[in-house]
CSV table of C-alpha atoms and ligand atoms in Angstrom, one decimal:
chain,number,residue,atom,x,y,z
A,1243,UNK,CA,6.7,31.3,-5.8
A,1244,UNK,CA,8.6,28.2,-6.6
A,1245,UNK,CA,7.1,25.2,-8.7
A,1246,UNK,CA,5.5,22.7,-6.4
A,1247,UNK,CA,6.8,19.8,-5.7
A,1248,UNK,CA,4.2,17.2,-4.9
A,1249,UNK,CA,4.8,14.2,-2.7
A,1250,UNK,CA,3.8,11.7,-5.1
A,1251,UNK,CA,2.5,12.7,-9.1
A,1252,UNK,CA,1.3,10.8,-11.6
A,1253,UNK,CA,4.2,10.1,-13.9
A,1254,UNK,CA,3.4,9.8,-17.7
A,1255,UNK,CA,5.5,8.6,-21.0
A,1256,UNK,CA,4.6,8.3,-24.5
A,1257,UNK,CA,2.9,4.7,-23.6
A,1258,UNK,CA,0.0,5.5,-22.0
A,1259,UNK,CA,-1.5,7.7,-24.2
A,1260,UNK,CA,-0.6,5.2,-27.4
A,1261,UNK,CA,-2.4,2.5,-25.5
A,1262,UNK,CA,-5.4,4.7,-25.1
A,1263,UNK,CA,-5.9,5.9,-28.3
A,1264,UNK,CA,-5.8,2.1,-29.5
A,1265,UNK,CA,-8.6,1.7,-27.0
A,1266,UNK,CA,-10.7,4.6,-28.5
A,1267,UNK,CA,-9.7,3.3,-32.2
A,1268,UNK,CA,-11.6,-0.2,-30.9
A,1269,UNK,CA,-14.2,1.9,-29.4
A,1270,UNK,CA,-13.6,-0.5,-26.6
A,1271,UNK,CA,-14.4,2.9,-24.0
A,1272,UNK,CA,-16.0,1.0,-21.2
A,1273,UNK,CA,-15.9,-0.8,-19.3
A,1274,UNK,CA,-14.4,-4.4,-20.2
A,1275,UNK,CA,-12.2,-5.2,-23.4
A,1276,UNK,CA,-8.9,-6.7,-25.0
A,1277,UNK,CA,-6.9,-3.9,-22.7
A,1278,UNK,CA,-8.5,-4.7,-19.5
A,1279,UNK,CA,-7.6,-8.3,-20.2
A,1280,UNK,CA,-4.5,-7.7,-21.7
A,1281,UNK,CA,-3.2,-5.3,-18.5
A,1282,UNK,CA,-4.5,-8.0,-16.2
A,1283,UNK,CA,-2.1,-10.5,-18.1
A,1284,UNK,CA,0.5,-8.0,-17.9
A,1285,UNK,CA,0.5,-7.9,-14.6
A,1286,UNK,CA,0.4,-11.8,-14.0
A,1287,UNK,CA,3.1,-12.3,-16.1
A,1288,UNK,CA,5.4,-9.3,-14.1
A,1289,UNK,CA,4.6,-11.0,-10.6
A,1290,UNK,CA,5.3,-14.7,-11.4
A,1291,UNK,CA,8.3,-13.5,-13.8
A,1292,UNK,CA,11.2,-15.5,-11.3
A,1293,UNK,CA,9.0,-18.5,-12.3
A,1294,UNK,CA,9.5,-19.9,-9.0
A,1295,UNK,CA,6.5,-18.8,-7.5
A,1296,UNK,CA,3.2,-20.3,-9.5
A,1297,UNK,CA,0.4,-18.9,-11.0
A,1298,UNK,CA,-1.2,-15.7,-10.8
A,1299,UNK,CA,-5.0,-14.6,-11.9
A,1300,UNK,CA,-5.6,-10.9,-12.2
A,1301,UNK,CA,-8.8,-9.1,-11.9
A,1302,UNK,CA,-8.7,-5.1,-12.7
A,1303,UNK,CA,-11.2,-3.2,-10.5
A,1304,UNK,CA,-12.4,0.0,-10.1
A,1305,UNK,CA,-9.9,0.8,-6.6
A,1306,UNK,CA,-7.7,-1.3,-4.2
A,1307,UNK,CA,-10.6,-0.1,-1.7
A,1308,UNK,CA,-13.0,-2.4,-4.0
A,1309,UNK,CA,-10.4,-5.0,-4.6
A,1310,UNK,CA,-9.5,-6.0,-0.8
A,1311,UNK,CA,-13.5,-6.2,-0.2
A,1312,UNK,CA,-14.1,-8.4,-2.8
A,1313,UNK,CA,-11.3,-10.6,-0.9
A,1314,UNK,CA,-12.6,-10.5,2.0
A,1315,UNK,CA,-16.1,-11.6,0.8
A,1316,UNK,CA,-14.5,-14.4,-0.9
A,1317,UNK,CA,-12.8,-15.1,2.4
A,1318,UNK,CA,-15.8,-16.0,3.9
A,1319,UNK,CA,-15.9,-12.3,6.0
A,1320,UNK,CA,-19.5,-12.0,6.8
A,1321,UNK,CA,-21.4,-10.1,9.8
A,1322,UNK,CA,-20.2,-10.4,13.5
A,1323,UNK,CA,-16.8,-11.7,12.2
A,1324,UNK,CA,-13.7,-10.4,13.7
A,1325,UNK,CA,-10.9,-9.3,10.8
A,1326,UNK,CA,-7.3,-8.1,12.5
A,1327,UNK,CA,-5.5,-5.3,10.2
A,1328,UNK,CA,-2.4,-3.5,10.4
A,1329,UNK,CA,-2.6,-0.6,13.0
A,1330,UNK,CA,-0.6,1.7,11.1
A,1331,UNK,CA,-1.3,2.1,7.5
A,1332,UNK,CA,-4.2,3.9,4.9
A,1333,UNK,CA,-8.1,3.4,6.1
A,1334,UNK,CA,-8.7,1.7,2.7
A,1335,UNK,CA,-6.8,-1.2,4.3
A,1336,UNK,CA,-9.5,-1.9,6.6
A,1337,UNK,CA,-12.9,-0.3,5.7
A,1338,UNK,CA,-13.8,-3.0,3.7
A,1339,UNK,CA,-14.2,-4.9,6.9
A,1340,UNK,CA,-17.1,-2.9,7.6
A,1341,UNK,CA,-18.8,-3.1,4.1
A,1342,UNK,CA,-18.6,-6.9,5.5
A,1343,UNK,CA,-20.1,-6.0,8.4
A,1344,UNK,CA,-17.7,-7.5,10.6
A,1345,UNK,CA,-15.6,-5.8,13.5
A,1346,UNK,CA,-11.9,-5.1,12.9
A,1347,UNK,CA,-9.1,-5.8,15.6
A,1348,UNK,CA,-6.1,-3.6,14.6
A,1349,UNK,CA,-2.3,-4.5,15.3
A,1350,UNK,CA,0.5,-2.7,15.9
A,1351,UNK,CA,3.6,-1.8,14.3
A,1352,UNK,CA,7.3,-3.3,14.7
A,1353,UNK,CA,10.1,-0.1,14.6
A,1354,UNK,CA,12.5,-2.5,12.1
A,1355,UNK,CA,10.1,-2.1,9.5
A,1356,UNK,CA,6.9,-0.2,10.3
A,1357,UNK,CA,5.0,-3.3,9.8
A,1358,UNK,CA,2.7,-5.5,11.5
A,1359,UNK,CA,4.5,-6.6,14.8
A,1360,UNK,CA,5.1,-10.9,14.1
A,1361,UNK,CA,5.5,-11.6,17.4
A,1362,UNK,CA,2.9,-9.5,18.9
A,1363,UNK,CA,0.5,-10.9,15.8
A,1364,UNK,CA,1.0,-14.2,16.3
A,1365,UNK,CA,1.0,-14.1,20.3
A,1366,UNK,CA,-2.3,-12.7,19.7
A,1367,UNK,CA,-3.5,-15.1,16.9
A,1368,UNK,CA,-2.3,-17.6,19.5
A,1369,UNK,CA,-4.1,-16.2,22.7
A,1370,UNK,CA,-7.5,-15.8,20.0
A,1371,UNK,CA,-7.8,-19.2,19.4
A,1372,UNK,CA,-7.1,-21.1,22.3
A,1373,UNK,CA,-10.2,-18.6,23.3
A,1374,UNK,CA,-12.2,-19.5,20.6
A,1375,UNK,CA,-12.4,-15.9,19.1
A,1376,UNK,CA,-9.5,-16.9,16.2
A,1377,UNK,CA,-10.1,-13.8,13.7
A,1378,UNK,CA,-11.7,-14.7,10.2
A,1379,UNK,CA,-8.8,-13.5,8.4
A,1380,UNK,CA,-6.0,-10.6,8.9
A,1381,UNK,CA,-5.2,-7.8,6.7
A,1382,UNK,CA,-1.4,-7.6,6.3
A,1383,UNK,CA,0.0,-4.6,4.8
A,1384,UNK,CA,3.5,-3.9,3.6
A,1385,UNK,CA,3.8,0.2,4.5
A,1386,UNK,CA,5.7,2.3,2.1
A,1387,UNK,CA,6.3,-0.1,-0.2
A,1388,UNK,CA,8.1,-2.7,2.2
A,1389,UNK,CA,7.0,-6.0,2.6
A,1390,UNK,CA,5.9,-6.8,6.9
A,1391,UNK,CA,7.4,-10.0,7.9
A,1392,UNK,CA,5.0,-12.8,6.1
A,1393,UNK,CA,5.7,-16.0,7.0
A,1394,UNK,CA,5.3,-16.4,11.1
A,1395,UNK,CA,2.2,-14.5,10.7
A,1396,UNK,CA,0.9,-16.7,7.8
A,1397,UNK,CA,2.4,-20.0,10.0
A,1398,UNK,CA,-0.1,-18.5,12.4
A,1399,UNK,CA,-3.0,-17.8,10.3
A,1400,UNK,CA,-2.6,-21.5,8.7
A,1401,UNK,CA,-2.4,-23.2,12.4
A,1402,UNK,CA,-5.4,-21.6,13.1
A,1403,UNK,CA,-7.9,-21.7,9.9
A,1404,UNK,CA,-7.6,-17.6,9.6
A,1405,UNK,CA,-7.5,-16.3,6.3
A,1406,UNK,CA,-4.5,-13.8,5.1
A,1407,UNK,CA,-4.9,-11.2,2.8
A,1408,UNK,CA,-2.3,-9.2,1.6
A,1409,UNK,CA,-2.3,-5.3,1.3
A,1410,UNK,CA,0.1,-4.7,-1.7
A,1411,UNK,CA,-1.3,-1.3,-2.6
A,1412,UNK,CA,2.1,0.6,-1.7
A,1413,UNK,CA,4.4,-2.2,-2.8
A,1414,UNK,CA,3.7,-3.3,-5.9
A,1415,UNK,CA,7.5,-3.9,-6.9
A,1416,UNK,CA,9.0,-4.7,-3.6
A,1417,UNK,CA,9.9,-8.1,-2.8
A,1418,UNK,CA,10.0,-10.8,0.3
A,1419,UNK,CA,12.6,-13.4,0.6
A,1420,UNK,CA,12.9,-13.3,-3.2
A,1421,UNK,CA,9.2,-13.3,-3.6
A,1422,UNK,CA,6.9,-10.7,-5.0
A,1423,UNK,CA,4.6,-8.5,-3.0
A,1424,UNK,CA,1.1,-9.2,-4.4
A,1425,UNK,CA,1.4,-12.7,-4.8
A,1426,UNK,CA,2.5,-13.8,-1.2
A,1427,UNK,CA,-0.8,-15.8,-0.2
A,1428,UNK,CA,-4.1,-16.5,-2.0
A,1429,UNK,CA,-5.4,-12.8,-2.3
A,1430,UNK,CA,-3.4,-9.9,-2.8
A,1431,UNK,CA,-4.3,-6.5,-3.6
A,1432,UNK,CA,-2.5,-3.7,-5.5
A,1433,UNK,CA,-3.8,-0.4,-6.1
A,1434,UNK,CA,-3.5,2.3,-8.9
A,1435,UNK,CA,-4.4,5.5,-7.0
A,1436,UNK,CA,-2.8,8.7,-8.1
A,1437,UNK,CA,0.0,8.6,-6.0
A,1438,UNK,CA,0.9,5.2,-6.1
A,1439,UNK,CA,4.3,4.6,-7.6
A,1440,UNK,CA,1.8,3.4,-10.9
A,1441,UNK,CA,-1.2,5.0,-11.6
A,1442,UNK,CA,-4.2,4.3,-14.0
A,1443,UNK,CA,-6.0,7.6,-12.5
A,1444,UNK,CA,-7.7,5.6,-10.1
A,1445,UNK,CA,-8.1,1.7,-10.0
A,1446,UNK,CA,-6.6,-1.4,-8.6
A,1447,UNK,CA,-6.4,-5.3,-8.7
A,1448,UNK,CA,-7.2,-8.5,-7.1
A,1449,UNK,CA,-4.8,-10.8,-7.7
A,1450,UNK,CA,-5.6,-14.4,-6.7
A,1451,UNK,CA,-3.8,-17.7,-6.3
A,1452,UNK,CA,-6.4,-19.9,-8.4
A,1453,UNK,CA,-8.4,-19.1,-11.2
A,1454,UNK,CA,-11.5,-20.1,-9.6
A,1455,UNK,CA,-11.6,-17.3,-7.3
A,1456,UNK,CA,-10.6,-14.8,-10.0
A,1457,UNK,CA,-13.7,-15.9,-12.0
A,1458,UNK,CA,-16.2,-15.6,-8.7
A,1459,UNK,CA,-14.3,-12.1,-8.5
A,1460,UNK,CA,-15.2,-11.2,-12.1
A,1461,UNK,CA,-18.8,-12.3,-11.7
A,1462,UNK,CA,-19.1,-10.2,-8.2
A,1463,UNK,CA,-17.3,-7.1,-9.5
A,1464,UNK,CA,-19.8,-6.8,-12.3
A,1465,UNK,CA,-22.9,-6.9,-10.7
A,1466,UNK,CA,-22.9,-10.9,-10.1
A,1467,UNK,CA,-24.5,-11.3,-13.2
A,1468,UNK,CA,-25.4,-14.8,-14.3
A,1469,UNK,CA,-24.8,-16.3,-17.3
A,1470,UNK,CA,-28.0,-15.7,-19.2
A,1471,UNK,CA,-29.1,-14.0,-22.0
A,1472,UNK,CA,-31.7,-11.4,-19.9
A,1473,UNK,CA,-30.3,-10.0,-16.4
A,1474,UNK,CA,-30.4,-12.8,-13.4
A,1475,UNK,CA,-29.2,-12.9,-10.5
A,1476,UNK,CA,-28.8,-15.3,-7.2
A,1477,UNK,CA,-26.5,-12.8,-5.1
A,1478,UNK,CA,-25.6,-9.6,-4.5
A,1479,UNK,CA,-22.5,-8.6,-6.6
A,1480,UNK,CA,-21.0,-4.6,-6.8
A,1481,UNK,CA,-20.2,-3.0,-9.8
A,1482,UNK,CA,-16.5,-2.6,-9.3
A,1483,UNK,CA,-14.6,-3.3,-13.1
A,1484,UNK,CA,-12.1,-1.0,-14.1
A,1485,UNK,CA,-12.7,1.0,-17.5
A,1486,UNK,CA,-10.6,-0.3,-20.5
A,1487,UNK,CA,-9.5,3.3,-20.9
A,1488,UNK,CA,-8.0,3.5,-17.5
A,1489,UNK,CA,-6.6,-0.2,-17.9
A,1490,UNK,CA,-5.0,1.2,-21.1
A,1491,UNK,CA,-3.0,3.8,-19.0
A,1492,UNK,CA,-2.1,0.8,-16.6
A,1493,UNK,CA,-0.5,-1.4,-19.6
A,1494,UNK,CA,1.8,1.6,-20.0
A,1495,UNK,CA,2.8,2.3,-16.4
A,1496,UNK,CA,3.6,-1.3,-16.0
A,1497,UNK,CA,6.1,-1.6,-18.7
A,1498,UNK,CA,7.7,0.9,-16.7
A,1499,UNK,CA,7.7,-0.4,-13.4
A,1500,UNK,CA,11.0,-1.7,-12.6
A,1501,UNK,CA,12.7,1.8,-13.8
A,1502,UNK,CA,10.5,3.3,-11.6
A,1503,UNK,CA,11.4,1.0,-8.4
A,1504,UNK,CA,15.2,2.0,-9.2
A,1505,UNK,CA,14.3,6.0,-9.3
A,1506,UNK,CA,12.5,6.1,-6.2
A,1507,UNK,CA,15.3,3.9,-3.9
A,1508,UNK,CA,17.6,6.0,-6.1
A,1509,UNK,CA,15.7,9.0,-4.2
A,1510,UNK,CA,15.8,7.6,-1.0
A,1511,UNK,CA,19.4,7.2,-1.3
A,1512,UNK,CA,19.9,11.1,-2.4
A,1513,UNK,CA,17.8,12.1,0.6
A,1514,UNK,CA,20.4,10.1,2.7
A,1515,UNK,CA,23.0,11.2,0.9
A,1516,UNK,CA,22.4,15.0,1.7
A,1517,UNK,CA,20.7,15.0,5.4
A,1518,UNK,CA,22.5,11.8,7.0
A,1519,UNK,CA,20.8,8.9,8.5
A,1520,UNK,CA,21.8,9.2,12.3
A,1521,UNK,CA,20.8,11.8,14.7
A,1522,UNK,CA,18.2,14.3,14.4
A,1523,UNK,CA,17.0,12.3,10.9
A,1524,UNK,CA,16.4,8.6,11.0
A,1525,UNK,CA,15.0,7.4,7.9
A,1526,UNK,CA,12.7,4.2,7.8
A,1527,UNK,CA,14.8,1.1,7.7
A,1528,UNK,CA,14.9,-1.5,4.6
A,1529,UNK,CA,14.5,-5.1,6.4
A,1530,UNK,CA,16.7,-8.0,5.3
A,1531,UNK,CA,14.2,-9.8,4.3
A,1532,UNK,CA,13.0,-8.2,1.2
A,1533,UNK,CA,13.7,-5.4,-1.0
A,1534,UNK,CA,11.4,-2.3,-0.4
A,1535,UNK,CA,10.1,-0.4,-3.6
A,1536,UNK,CA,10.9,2.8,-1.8
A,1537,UNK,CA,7.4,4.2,-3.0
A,1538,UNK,CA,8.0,7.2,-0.6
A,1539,UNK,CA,11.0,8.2,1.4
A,1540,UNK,CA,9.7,8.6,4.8
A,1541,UNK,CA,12.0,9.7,8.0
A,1542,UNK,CA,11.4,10.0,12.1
A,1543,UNK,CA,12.6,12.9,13.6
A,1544,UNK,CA,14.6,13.0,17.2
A,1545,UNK,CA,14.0,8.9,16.6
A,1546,UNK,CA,16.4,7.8,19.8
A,1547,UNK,CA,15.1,10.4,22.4
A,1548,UNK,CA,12.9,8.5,24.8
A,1549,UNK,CA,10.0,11.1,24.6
A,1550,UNK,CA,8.3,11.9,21.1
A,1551,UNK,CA,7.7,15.8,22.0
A,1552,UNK,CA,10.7,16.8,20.5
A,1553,UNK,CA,10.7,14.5,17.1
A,1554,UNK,CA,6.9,15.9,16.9
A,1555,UNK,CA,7.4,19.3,17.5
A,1556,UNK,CA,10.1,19.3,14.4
A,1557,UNK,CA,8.4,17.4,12.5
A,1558,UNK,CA,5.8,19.8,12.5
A,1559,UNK,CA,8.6,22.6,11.8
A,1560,UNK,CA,9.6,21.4,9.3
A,1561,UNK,CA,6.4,20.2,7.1
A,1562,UNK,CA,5.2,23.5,8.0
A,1563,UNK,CA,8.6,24.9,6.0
A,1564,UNK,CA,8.7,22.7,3.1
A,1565,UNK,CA,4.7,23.9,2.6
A,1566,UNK,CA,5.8,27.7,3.0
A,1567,UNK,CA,8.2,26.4,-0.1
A,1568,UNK,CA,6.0,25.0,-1.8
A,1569,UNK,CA,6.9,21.7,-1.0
A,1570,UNK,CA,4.7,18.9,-0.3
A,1571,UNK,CA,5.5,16.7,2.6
A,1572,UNK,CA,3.0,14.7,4.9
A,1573,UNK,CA,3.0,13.0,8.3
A,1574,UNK,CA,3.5,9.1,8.2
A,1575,UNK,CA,-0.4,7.2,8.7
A,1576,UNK,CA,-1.9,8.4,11.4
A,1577,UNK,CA,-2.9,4.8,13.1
A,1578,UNK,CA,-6.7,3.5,13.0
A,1579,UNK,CA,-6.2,3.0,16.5
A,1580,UNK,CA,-6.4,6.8,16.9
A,1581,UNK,CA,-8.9,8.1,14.4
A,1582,UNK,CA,-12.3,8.8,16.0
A,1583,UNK,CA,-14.5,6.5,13.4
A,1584,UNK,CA,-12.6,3.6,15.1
A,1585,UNK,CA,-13.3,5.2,18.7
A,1586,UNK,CA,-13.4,1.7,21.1
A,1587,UNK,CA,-11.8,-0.9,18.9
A,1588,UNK,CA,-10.0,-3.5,20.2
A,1589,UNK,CA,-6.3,-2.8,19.8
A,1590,UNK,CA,-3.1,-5.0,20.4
A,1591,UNK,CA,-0.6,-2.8,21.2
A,1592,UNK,CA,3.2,-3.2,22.0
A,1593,UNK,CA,4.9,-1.3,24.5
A,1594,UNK,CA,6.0,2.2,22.6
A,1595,UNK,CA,9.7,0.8,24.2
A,1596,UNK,CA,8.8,3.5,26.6
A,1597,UNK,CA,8.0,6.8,24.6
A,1598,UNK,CA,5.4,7.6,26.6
A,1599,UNK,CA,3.3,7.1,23.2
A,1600,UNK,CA,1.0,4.3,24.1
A,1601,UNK,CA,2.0,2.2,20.5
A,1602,UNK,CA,5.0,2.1,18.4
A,1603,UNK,CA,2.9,3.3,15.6
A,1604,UNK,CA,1.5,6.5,17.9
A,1605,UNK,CA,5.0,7.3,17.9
A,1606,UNK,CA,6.1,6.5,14.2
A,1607,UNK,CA,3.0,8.7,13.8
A,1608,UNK,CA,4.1,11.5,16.0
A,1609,UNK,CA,7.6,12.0,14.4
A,1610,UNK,CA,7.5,10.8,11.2
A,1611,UNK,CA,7.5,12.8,7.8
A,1612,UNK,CA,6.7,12.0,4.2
A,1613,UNK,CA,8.9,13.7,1.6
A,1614,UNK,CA,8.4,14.1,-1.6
A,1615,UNK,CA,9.2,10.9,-3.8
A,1616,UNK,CA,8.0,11.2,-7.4
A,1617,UNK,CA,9.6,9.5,-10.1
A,1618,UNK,CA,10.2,13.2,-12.1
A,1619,UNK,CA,12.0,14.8,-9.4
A,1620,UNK,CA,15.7,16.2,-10.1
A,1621,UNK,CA,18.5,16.5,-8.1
A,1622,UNK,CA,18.2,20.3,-8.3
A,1623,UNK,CA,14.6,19.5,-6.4
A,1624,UNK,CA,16.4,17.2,-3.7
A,1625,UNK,CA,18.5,20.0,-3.2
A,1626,UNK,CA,15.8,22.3,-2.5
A,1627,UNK,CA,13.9,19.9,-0.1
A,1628,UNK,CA,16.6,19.0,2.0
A,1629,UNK,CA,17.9,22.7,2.2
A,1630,UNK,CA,14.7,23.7,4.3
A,1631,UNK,CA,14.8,20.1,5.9
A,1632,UNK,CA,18.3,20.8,7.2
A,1633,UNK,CA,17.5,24.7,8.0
A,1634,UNK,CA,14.9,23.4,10.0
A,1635,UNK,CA,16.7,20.9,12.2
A,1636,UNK,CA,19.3,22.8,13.0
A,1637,UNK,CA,17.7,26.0,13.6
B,1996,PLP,C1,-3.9,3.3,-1.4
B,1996,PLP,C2,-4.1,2.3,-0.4
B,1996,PLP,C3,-5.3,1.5,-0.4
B,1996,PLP,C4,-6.5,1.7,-1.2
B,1996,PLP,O1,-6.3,1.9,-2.5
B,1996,PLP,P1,-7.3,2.8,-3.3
B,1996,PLP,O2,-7.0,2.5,-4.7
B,1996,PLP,O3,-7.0,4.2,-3.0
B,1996,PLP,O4,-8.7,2.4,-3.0
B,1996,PLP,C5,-5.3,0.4,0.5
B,1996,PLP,N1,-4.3,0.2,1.4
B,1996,PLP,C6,-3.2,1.0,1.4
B,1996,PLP,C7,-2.1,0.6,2.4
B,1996,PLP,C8,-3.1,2.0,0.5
B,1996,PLP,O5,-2.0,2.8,0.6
C-alpha cells in the first residue's frame, strides 16, 4: 500500500520546536507566558501589516469553538436570542450559539463563492426587523479559506443594531477588498486545529477591534477571575487560555504563513492544471473581491447538469477511489440545515436554481469533494490524486 496522503497535515519546520524548547528552558509550561503574549502580538502585527486597517487585540484560546463563544457573549448573545450563521460551513461555527442559549437561524449559500448568500442575508435581515425579530448578531463565515461578501451584509447588520462576527477559522491569510480576514469587524475568530492551513495542535484566537473587549476576553477565558489576591468572582468565566507550549508552536507556524498561502493556491492551480476546470470537474470559484487562501482545493462534480444525481453519484466514485489509494478526500460541509441535531430550525433558503436540491448548499453538499491540500504534498502526489480522479470520471 501506498503512503497516505492526508487531506490536510500538520506541517512542521525547524521553528516550532526552537520556540518550544525556549518555553520549556523558562519553564513557562502552562498555561500563560511571554510566548502566549508574544504569538498574540505576532499575530496583530501580521493582520494590520498594510497599515491601513487599525488596530488589532489578540487573545490566544484554547479552540476557535471557544473563541467565537466568547464573542458572542461579549455580543450581548444571551437566552431566547436569535443568532443567524452561515448554512454551509463546520458545526463549530454555530454551536456556540447554543452554549448561549439562544436559537440559531441558518443561511444559505451563494454558488459564486460558497458563502453566505448577501442578497438573501440582507433581504432577510430586512424582512426581521421591520418584524421586530432583527437577529442579535450573525455568524459570517468565509468557507475554504475565501472571504463571503462582507460589506452589504455588515450595511445590514449596522442598519439594524445586529452584531457581526466573523468566522475566520479557514481563512486566516485570505483577504477582502484589500483587507484581512480576521480583522473585518469588531470580533473575528481564527482557529489552529490540525488541519487548518496553521496549526498549534489544537487552539485558536479572538481577535478584537478594541482593547477593551480583549481584556473582558482575557478575564472570561480564565475563569473570570478578579483582580484580587485570593480567588473572587462576580460572573461566570470558562477556562479557555491556550498553553504557552502550544502558543510556542503557533509563533513558528505564523512566520510561515504567507509561504504557506502561496503553496496551497499553488496546489489549487496544479489540480486545475491536470483535471481542467469545465465539464465534469468544476472547481470552487475565487471571487473578485478578495483573494482566497486556498486552504483546501475543493471541486463540484457534473456542476451544470440540472439534477445533482449524477455529480453525487461520482462524487461518491471517486472519494470511494482515492480512499482505496490511500488517499484522503472528503465531501464539502454537509449544511446545518441537514444535520439531525438541528432537526426544525428555521432556514432561509435560496432556490437550488432548480436542482431539485432544496438549497444551493444541499447541492454544493451533494457534489462537492475535498482533495487533499497540505502544504508537503509533491507534484509526484498530485499526479497520483488526479490519476484516480480522472479514471474515475471518465470511467
Ligand atoms: C475549524 C473551524 C471552526 C472551529 O475551530 P476549532 O479550533 O476546531 O474549534 C469554526 N468554524 C469553522 C468554519 C471551522 O472550519
Amino acid at each position: 500500500m501506498k503512503e497516505r496522503i492526508f487531506l490536510s497535515p500538520p506541517h512542521m519546520g525547524p521553528e516550532e520546536p526552537a520556540f518550544v524548547a525556549e518555553a520549556f528552558a523558562s519553564n513557562y509550561i502552562a498555561p500563560v507566558g511571554p510566548g502566549l503574549t508574544a504569538f498574540e502580538q505576532e499575530m496583530a502585527q501580521y493582520l494590520t501589516r498594510s497599515g491601513r486597517d487599525g488596530e488589532a487585540h489578540c487573545v490566544a484560546v484554547s479552540s476557535g469553538t471557544a473563541a467565537l463563544h466568547l464573542a458572542l457573549r461579549l455580543a450581548g448573545v444571551a437566552a431566547g436570542d436569535r443568532v443567524a450563521c452561515s448554512d454551509l460551513t463546520f458545526i463549530g461555527s454555530c454551536t456556540p450559539i447554543a452554549f448561549q442559549g439562544a436559537t440559531p437561524v441558518f443561511i444559505d449559500a451563494e454558488r459564486g463563492s460558497w458563502n453566505m448568500d448577501p442578497a438573501l442575508a440582507v433581504e432577510w435581515l430586512d424582512r426581521a426587523a421591520a418584524g421586530g425579530r432583527a437577529p442579535r448578531a450573525l455568524v459570517l463565515v468565509h468557507l475554504y479559506g475565501q472571504t463571503a461578501d462582507w460589506d452589504p451584509i455588515a450595511d445590514a447588520c449596522a442598519r439594524h443594531g445586529v452584531e457581526l462576527v466573523e468566522d475566520a477559522a479557514e481563512a486566516l491569510g485570505a483577504t477582502y477588498r484589500g483587507r484581512r480576514a480576521g480583522l473585518l469587524g469588531r470580533f473575528g475568530i481564527l482557529s489552529f486545529n490540525g488541519n487548518k492551513i496553521i496549526t498549534t495542535g489544537g487552539g485558536g484566537m479572538l481577535v478584537c477591534r478594541d482593547a477593551d473587549d480583549a481584556d473582558r476576553a482575557r478575564f472570561l477565558a480564565t475563569q473570570a477571575r478578579e483582580s484580587a489576591p485570593h480567588y473572587e468572582h462576580t460572573t461566570i468565566g470558562y477556562n479557555y487560555r491556550l498553553s504557552n507550549v502550544a502558543a510556542a508552536i503557533g509563533r513558528g507556524q505564523l512566520m510561515k504563513l504567507d509561504e504557506r498561502v502561496q503553496r496551497r493556491r499553488r496546489i489549487f492551480d496544479g489540480y486545475v492544471q491536470r483535471l481542467g476546470d469545465g465539464g465534469a470537474v468544476r472547481f470552487m470559484p475565487e471571487a473578485d473581491w478578495g483573494r482566497s487562501n486556498r486552504w483546501l482545493t475543493c471541486c463540484l462534480f457534473h456542476a451544470d447538469e440540472p439534477d445533482a444525481a449524477r455529480g453525487q453519484a461520482t462524487r461518491e466514485r471517486v472519494r470511494l477511489a482515492l480512499e482505496a489509494e490511500n488517499i484522503e478526500a472528503r465531501p464539502v460541509w454537509k449544511p446545518m440545515s441537514l444535520q439531525p441535531v438541528y432537526a426544525g430550525v428555521e432556514t432561509v433558503a435560496g432556490t437550488a436554481g432548480g436542482t431539485g436540491n432544496g438549497t444551493v448548499g444541499a447541492d454544493l453538499f451533494a457534489r462537492g469533494l475535498c482533495l487533499p491540500s497540505g502544504t508537503q504534498m509533491t507534484d509526484e502526489d498530485l499526479d497520483r490524486i488526479c490519476d484516480v480522479v480522472r479514471r474515475e470520471i471518465e470511467g
